[in-house]
Short mmCIF file of C-alpha atoms in Angstrom, two decimals:
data_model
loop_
_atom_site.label_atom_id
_atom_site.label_comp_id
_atom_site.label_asym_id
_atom_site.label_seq_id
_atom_site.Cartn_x
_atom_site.Cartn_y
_atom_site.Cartn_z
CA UNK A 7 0.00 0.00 0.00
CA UNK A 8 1.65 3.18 -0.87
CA UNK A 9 2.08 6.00 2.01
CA UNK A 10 -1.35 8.37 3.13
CA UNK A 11 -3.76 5.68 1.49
CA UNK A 12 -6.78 5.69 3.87
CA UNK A 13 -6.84 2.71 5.89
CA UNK A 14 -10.59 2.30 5.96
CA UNK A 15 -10.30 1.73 2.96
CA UNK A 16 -7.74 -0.57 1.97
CA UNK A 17 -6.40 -4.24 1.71
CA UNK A 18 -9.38 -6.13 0.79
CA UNK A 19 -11.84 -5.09 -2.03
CA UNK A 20 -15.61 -4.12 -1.93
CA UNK A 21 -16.66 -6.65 -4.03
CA UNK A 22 -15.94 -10.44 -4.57
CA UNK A 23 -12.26 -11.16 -5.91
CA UNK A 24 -12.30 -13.30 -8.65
CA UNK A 25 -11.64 -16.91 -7.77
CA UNK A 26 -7.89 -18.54 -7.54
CA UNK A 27 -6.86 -14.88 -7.90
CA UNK A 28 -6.50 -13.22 -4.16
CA UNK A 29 -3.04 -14.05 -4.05
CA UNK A 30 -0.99 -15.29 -0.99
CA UNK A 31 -1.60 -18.68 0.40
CA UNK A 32 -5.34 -18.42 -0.97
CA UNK A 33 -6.73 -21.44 -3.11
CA UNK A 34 -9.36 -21.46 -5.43
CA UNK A 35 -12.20 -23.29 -3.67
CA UNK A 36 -11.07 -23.22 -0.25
CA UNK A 37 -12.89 -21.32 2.25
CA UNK A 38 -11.14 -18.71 3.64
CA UNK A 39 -11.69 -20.80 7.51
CA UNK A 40 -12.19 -24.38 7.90
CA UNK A 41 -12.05 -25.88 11.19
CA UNK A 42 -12.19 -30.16 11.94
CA UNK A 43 -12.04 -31.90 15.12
CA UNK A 44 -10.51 -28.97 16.83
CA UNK A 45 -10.03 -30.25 20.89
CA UNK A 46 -8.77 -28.27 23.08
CA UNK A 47 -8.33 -29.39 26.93
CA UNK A 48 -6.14 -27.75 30.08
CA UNK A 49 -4.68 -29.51 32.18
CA UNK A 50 -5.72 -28.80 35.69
CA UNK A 51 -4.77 -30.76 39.17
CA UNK A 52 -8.53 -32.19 39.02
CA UNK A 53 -7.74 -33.21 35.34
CA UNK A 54 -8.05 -32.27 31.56
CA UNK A 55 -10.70 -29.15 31.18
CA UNK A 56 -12.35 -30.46 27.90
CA UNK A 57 -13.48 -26.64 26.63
CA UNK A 58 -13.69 -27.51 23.19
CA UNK A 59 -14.21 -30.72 21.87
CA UNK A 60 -14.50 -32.21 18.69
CA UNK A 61 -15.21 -28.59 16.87
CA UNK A 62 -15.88 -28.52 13.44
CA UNK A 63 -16.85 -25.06 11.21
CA UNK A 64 -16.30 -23.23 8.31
CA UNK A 65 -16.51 -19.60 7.53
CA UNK A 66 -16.63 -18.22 3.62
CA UNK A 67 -15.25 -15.00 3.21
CA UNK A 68 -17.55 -12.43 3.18
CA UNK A 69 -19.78 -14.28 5.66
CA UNK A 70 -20.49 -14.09 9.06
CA UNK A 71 -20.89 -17.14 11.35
CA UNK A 72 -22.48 -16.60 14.82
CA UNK A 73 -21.39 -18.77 17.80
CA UNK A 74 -23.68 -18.66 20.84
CA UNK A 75 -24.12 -20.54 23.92
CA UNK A 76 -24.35 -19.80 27.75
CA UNK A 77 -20.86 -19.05 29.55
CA UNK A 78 -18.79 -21.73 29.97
CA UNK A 79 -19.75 -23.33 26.54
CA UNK A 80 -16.63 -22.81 25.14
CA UNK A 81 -17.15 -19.87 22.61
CA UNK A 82 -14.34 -17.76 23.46
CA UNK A 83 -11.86 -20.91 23.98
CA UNK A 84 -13.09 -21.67 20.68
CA UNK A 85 -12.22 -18.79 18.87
CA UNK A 86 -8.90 -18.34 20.44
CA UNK A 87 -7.52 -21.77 19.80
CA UNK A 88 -8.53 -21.24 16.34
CA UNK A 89 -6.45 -18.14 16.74
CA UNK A 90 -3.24 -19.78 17.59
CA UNK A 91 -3.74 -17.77 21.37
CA UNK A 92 -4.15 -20.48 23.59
CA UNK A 93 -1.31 -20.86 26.13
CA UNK A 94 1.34 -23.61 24.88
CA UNK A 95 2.01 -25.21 28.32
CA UNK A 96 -0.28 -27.32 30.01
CA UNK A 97 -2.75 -27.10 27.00
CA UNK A 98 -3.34 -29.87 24.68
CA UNK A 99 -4.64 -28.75 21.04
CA UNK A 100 -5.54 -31.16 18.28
CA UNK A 101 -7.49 -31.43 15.25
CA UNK A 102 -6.84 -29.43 12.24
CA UNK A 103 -7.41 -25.41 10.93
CA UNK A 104 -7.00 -23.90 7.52
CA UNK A 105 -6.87 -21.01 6.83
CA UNK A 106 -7.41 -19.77 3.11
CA UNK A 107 -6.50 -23.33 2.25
CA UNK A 108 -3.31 -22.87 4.04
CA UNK A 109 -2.97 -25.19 7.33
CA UNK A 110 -1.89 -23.22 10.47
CA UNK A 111 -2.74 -25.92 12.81
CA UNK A 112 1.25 -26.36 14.29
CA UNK A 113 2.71 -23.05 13.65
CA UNK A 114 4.91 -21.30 15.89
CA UNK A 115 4.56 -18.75 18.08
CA UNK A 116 6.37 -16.54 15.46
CA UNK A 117 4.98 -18.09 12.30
CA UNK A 118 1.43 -17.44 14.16
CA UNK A 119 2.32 -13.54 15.24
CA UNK A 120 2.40 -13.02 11.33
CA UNK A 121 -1.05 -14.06 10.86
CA UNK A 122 -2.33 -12.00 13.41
CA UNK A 123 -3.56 -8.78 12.45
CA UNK A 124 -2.84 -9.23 8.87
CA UNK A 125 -4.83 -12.13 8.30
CA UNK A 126 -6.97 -12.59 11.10
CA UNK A 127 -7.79 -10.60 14.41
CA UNK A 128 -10.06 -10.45 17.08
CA UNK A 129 -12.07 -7.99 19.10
CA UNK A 130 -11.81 -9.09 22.77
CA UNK A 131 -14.64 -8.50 25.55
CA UNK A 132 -13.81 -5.73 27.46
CA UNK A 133 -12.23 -2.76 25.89
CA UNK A 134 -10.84 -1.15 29.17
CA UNK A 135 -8.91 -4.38 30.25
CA UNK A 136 -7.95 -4.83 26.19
CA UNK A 137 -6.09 -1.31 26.00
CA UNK A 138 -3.28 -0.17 27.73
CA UNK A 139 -4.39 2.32 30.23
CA UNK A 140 -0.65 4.36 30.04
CA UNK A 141 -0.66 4.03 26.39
CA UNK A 142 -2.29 6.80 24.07
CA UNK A 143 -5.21 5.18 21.61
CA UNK A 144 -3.35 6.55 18.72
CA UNK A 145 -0.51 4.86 19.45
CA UNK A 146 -2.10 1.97 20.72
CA UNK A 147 -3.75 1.25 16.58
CA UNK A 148 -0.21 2.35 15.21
CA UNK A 149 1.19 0.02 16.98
CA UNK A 150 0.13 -3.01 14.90
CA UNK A 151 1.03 -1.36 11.68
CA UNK A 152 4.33 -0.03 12.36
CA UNK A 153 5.09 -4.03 12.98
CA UNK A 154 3.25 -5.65 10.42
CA UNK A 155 3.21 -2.80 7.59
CA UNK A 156 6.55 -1.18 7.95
CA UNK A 157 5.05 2.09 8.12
CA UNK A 158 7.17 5.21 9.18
CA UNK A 159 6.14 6.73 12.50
CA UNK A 160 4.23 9.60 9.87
CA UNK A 161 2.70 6.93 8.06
CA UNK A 162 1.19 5.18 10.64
CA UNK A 163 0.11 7.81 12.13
CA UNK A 164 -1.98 9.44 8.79
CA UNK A 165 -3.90 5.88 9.02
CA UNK A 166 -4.57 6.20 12.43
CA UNK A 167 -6.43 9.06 11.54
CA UNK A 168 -7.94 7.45 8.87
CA UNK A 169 -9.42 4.67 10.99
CA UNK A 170 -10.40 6.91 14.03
CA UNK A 171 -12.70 8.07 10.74
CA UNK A 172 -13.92 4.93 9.33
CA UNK A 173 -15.00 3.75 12.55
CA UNK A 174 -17.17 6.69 13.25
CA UNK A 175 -15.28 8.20 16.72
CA UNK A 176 -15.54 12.13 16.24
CA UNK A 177 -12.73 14.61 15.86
CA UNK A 178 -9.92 12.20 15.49
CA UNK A 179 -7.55 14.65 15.30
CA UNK A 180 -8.14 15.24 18.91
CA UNK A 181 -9.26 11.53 19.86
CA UNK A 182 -5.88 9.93 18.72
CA UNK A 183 -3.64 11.62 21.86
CA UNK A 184 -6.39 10.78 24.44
CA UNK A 185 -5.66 7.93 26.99
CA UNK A 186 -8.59 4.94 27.12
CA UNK A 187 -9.67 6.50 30.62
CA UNK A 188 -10.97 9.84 29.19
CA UNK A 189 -13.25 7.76 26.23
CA UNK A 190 -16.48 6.65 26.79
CA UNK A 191 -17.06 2.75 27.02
CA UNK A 192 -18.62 2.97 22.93
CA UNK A 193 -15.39 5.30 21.92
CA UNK A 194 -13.15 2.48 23.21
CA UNK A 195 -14.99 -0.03 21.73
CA UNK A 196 -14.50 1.63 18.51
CA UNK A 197 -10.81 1.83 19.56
CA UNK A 198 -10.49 -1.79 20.32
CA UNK A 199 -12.10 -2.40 16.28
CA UNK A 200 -9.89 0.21 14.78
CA UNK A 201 -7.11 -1.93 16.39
CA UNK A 202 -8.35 -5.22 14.79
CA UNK A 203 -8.58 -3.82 11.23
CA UNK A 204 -5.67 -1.91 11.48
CA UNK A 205 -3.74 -4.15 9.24
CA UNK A 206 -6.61 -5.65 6.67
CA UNK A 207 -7.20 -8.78 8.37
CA UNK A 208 -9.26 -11.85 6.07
CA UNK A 209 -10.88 -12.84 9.10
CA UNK A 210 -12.26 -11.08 12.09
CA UNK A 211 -13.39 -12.81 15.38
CA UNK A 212 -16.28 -10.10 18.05
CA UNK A 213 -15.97 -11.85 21.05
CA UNK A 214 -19.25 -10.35 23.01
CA UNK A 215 -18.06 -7.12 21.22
CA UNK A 216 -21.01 -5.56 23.09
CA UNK A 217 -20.43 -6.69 26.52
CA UNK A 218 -21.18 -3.67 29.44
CA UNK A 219 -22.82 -1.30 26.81
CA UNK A 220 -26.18 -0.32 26.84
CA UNK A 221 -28.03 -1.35 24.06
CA UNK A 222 -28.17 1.49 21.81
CA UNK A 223 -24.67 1.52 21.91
CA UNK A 224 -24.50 -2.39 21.25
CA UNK A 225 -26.89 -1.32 18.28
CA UNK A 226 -24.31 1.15 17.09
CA UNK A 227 -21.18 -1.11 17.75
CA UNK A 228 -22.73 -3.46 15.88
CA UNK A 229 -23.86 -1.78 13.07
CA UNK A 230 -19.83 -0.01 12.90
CA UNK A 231 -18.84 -4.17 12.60
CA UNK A 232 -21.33 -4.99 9.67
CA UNK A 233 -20.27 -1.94 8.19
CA UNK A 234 -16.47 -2.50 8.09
CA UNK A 235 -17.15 -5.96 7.16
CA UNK A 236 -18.82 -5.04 3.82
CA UNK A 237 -16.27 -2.31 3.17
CA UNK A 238 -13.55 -4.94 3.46
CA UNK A 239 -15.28 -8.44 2.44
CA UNK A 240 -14.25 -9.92 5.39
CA UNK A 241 -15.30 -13.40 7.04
CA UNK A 242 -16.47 -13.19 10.37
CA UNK A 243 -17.14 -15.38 13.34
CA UNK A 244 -19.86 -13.22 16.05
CA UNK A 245 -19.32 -14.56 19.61
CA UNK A 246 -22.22 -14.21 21.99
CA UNK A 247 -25.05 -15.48 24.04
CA UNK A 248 -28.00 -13.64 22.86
CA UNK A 249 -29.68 -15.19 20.33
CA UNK A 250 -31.45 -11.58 19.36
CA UNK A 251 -27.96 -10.17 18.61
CA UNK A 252 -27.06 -12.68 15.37
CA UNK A 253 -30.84 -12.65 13.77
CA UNK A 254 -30.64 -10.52 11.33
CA UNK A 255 -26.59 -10.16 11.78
CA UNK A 256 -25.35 -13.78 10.61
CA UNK A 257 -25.69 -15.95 7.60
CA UNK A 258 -25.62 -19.03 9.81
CA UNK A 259 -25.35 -19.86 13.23
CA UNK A 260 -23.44 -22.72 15.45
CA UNK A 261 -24.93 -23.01 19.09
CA UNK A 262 -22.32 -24.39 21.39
CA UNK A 263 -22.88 -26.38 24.46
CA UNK A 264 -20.20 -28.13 26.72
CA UNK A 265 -17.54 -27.68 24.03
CA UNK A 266 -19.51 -28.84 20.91
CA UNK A 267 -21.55 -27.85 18.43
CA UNK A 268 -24.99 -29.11 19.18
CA UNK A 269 -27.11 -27.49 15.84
CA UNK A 270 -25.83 -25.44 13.04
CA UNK A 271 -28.15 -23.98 10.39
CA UNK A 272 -28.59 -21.29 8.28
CA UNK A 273 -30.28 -18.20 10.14
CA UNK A 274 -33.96 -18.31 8.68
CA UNK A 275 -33.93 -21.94 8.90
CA UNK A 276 -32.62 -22.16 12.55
CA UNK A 277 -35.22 -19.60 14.34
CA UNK A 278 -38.01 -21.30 11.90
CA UNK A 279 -37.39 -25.44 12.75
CA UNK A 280 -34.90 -25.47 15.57
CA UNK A 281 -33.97 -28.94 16.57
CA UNK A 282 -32.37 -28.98 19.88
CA UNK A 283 -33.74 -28.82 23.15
CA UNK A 284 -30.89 -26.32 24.21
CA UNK A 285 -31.62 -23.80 21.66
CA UNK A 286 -35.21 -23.81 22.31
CA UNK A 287 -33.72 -23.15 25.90
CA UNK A 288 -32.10 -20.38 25.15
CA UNK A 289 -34.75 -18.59 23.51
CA UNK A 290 -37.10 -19.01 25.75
CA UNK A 291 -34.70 -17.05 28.26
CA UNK A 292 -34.80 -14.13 26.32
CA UNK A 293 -36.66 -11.62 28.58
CA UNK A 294 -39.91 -10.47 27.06
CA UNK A 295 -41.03 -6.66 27.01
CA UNK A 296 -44.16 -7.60 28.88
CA UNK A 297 -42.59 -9.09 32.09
CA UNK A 298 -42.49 -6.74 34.68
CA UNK A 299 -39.27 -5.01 36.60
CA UNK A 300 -38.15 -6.91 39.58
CA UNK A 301 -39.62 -9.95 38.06
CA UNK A 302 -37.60 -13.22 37.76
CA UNK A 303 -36.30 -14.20 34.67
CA UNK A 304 -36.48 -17.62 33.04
CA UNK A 305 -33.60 -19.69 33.29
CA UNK A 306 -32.69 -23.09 31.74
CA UNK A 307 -32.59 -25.32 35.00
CA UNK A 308 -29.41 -27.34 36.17
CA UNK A 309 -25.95 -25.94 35.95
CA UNK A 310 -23.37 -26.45 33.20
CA UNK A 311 -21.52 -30.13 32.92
CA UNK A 312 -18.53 -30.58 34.53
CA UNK A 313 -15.80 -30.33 31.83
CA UNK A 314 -13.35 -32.62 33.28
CA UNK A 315 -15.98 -35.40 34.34
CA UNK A 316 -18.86 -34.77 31.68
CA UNK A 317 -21.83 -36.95 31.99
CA UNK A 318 -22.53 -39.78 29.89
CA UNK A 319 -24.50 -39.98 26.83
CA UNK A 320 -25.91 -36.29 25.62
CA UNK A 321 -23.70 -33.66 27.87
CA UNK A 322 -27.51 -31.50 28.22
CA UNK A 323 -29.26 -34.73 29.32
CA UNK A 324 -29.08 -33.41 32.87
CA UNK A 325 -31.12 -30.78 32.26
CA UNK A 326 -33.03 -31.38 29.19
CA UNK A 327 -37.01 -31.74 30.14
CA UNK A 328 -37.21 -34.27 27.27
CA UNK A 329 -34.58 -36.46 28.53
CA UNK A 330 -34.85 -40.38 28.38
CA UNK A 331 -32.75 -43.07 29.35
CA UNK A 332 -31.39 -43.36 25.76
CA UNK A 333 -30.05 -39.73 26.25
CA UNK A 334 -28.62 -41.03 29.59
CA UNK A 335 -26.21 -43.32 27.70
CA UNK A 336 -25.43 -42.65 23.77
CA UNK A 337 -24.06 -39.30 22.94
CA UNK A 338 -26.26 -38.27 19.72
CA UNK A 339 -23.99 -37.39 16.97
CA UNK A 340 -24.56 -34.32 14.42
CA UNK A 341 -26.93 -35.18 11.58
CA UNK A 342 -28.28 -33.07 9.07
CA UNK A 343 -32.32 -32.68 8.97
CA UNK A 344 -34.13 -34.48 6.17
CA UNK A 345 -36.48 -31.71 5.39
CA UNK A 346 -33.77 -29.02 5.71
CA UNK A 347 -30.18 -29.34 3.98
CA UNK A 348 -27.29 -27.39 5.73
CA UNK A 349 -29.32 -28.15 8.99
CA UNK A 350 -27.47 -30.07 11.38
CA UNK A 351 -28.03 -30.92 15.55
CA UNK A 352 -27.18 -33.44 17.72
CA UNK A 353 -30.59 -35.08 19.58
CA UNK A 354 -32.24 -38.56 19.97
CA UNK A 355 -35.76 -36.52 20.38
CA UNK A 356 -35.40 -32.88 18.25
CA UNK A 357 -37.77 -30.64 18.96
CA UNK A 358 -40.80 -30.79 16.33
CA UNK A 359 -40.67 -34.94 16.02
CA UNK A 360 -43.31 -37.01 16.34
CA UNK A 361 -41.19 -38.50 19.31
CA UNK A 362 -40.29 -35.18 21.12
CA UNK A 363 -44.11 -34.28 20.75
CA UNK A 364 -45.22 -37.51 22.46
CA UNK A 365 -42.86 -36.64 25.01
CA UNK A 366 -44.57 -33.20 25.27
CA UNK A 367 -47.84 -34.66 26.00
CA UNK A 368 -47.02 -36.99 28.77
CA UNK A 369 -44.97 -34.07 30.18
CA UNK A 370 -47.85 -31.72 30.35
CA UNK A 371 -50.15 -34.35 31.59
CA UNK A 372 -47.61 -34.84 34.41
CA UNK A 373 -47.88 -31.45 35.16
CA UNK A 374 -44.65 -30.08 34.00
CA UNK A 375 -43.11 -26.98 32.54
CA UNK A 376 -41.87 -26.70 29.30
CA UNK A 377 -39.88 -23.87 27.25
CA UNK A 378 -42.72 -21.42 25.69
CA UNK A 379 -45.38 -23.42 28.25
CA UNK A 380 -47.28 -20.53 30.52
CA UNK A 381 -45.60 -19.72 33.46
CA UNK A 382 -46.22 -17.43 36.45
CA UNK A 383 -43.21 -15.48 38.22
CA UNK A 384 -43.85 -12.96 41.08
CA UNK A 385 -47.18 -12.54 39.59
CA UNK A 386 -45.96 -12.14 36.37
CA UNK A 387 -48.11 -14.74 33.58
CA UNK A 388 -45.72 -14.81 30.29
CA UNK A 389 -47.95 -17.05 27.68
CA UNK A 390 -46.79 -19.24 25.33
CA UNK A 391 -48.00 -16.73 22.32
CA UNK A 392 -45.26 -14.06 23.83
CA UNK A 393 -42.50 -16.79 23.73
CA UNK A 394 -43.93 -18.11 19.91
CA UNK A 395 -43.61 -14.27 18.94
CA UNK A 396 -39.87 -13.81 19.78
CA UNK A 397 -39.03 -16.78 17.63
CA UNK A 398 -41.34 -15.54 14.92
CA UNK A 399 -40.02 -11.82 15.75
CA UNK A 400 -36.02 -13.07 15.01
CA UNK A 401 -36.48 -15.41 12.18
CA UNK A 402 -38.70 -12.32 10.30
CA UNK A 403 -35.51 -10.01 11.09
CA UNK A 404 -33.05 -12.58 9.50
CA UNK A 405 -35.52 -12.82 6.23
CA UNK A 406 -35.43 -9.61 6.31
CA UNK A 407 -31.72 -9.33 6.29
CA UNK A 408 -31.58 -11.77 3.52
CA UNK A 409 -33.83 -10.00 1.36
CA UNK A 410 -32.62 -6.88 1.78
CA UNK A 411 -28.83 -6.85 0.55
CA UNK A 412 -27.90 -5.72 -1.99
CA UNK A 413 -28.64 -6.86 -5.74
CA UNK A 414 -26.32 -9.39 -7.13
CA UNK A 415 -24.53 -10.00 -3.92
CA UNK A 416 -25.48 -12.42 -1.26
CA UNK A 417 -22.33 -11.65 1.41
CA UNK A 418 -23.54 -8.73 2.95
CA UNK A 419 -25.67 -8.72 5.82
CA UNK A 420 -28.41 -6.05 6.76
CA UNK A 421 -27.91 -3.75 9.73
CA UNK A 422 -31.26 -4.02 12.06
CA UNK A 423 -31.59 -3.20 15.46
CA UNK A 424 -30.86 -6.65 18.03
CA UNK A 425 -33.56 -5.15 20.31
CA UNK A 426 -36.38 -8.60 20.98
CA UNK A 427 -39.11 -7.21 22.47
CA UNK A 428 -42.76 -7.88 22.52
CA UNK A 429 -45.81 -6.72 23.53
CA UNK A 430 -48.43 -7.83 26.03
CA UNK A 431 -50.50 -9.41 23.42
CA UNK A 432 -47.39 -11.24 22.50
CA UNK A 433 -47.29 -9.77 19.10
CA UNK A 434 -44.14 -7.83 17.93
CA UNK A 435 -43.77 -4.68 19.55
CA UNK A 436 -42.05 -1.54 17.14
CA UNK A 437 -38.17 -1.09 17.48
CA UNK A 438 -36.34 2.15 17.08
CA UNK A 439 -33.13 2.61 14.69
CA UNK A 440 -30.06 3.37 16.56
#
């Protein structure tokens, strides 16, 4: 890149590079990530820490790929030891990662620190604990560049500039010789992304990128990512919990439990014929607009597996309400639905089968609860037609994301609001653009 070229707007194209011609280590009719059998286990006194196991993903350039699960699933271990960032002693790390066709499985700690930035980079949690608090923000995005680019200290500092721009963070010119304490959580958010696409990266990994915000800032943080994304064709992978968040921001998402991928689909497909028991779960624990303050909100029952003794047969078995002895003692294995190609999830009794509905019936006649049943809390009646809505609510946001981008291009996704809310009635209650 020759000197003063703005950074926003540099090292990857706006549209789609034609195929076997990107250059570097890319191939043809790779995909620029492609994850199989990744494990990854710690070793602790009380024994191996299982945190991902058996992980298998890919991510087309261009795309974005949302990851979600409760904490303790094994998102962010995920995306790190896909990274290369996982701690070489007293971790053991198998399976194999490509990246652009090229595998970076075994590299070194050096051969690894050349990837990073360039090709891949990743927006961590919390943006005060990610920046230096004694380091200027300026600095702190030159820093990368001045490494990776060989850019003068003049240079480097022109992109800065550039970037402060691109990712919306008014007056740069003042912004860039401010220390992270005097910026607002959202400004060093924005930092923490100008960091990451400092140096063009192929791949970008948001872990929780909207963590300790309030949600119009999420909204706007958000929207910055999808926006920078498009700019740059970039392949991302969208860590969080909320289910709301990767609607209408994700061409397909992977739910994580226990270090696994228990369903994978395509957005529409997964809010409109979810399969397993733990994503229906995790809907239904989306708080709904009608439930009043102070009121109790619905949580999947049980606790997390133990990692390092997991129980037999299907690691959610524990707390699954359709559980049966068959779950007890064979671990389902991923299979792709009949009716729905590009569809997979791992259960003996998926939600929507003539099985799991038989199981419904005897449930309720026994008296118990079930995600989306009616329940009462502190007073509080939330109705089956509130918790249908949300799941109606996100899969018409991600058709509506699909059907708006742009002509003649299916990688970009549509920037909506991740508010989920509902009204009393149940039906869809109006959301505001941030």
């Amino acid at each position: 890149m020759s000197p003063g070229t703005n950074a926003a707007a540099t090292d990857h194209p706006t549209t789609r590079p034609t195929e076997g011609t990107s250059g570097g280590t890319d191939s043809a009719n790779a995909p620029l990530l492609e994850v199989t059998d990744l494990h990854t286990a710690f070793r602790t006194p009380r024994g191996m820490v299982r945190a991902v196991d058996g992980l298998s993903l890919t991510v087309e350039r261009g795309k974005t790929l949302g990851i979600v699960g409760e904490s303790g699933s094994g998102k962010s271990v995920a995306s790190r030891s896909i990274m290369g960032l996982t701690p070489r002693r007293n971790v053991e790390r198998s399976g194999t990662v490509r990246l652009s066709g090229r595998e970076i499985t075994d590299l070194s700690e050096a051969e690894y620190r050349d990837l990073w930035a360039t090709e891949m980079a990743m927006i961590f949690q919390d943006p005060m604990t990610a920046l230096n608090p004694v380091m200027k923000v300026g600095a702190q995005i030159a820093e990368s560049m001045r490494v990776h680019l060989d850019l003068s200290k003049s240079e480097a500092r022109e992109r800065t500039m550039a970037l402060l721009e691109a990712v919306h963070i008014p007056e740069p010119h003042k912004r860039i010789d401010v220390y992270p304490h005097e910026m607002s959580g959202g400004m060093r958010q924005r930092v923490v992304i100008a960091i990451a696409l400092a140096c063009g990266p192929k791949l970008l990994f948001a872990d929780e990128p909207t963590t300790a915000l309030d949600v119009t800032v999420q909204a706007q943080v958000l929207d910055l990512l999808a926006e920078q994304q498009r700019e740059r064709y970039m392949g991302m992978i969208l860590v969080t919990h909320d289910l709301g968040v990767v609607a209408s921001r994700a061409d397909e998402i992977a739910v994580m439990y226990a270090g696994r991928i228990v369903e994978r689909a395509p957005t529409r497909v997964l809010f409109r014929e979810m399969k397993m028991p733990y994503t229906e779960a995790l809907l239904a624990a989306i708080p709904k607009l009608e439930m009043a303050s102070h009121t109790r909100l619905v949580a999947i029952g049980g606790r997390p597996p133990d990692l390092v003794n997991p129980p037999e047969g299907c690691s959610f078995s524990p707390r699954c309400p359709y559980a049966q002895d068959r779950c007890r003692t064979e671990e389902p294995q991923l299979i792709e639905s009949p009716t729905a190609p590009g569809h997979f999830y791992a259960c003996h009794f998926p939600v929507g089968s003539p099985a799991n509905d038989e199981i419904r019936v005897q449930l309720r006649r026994a008296g118990v609860s079930l995600p989306g049943d009616e329940v009462v809390l502190d007073e509080t009646t939330v109705s089956p037609s509130s918790h249908a809505s949300v799941r109606s609510q996100l899969a018409e946001q991600a058709d509506r994301a699909q059907a708006d981008r742009p002509a003649g291009s299916d990688e970009t996704n549509t920037i909506t609001p991740p508010h989920i809310n509902t009204q009393a009635d149940g039906s869809p209650a109006a959301t505001e653009e941030s």
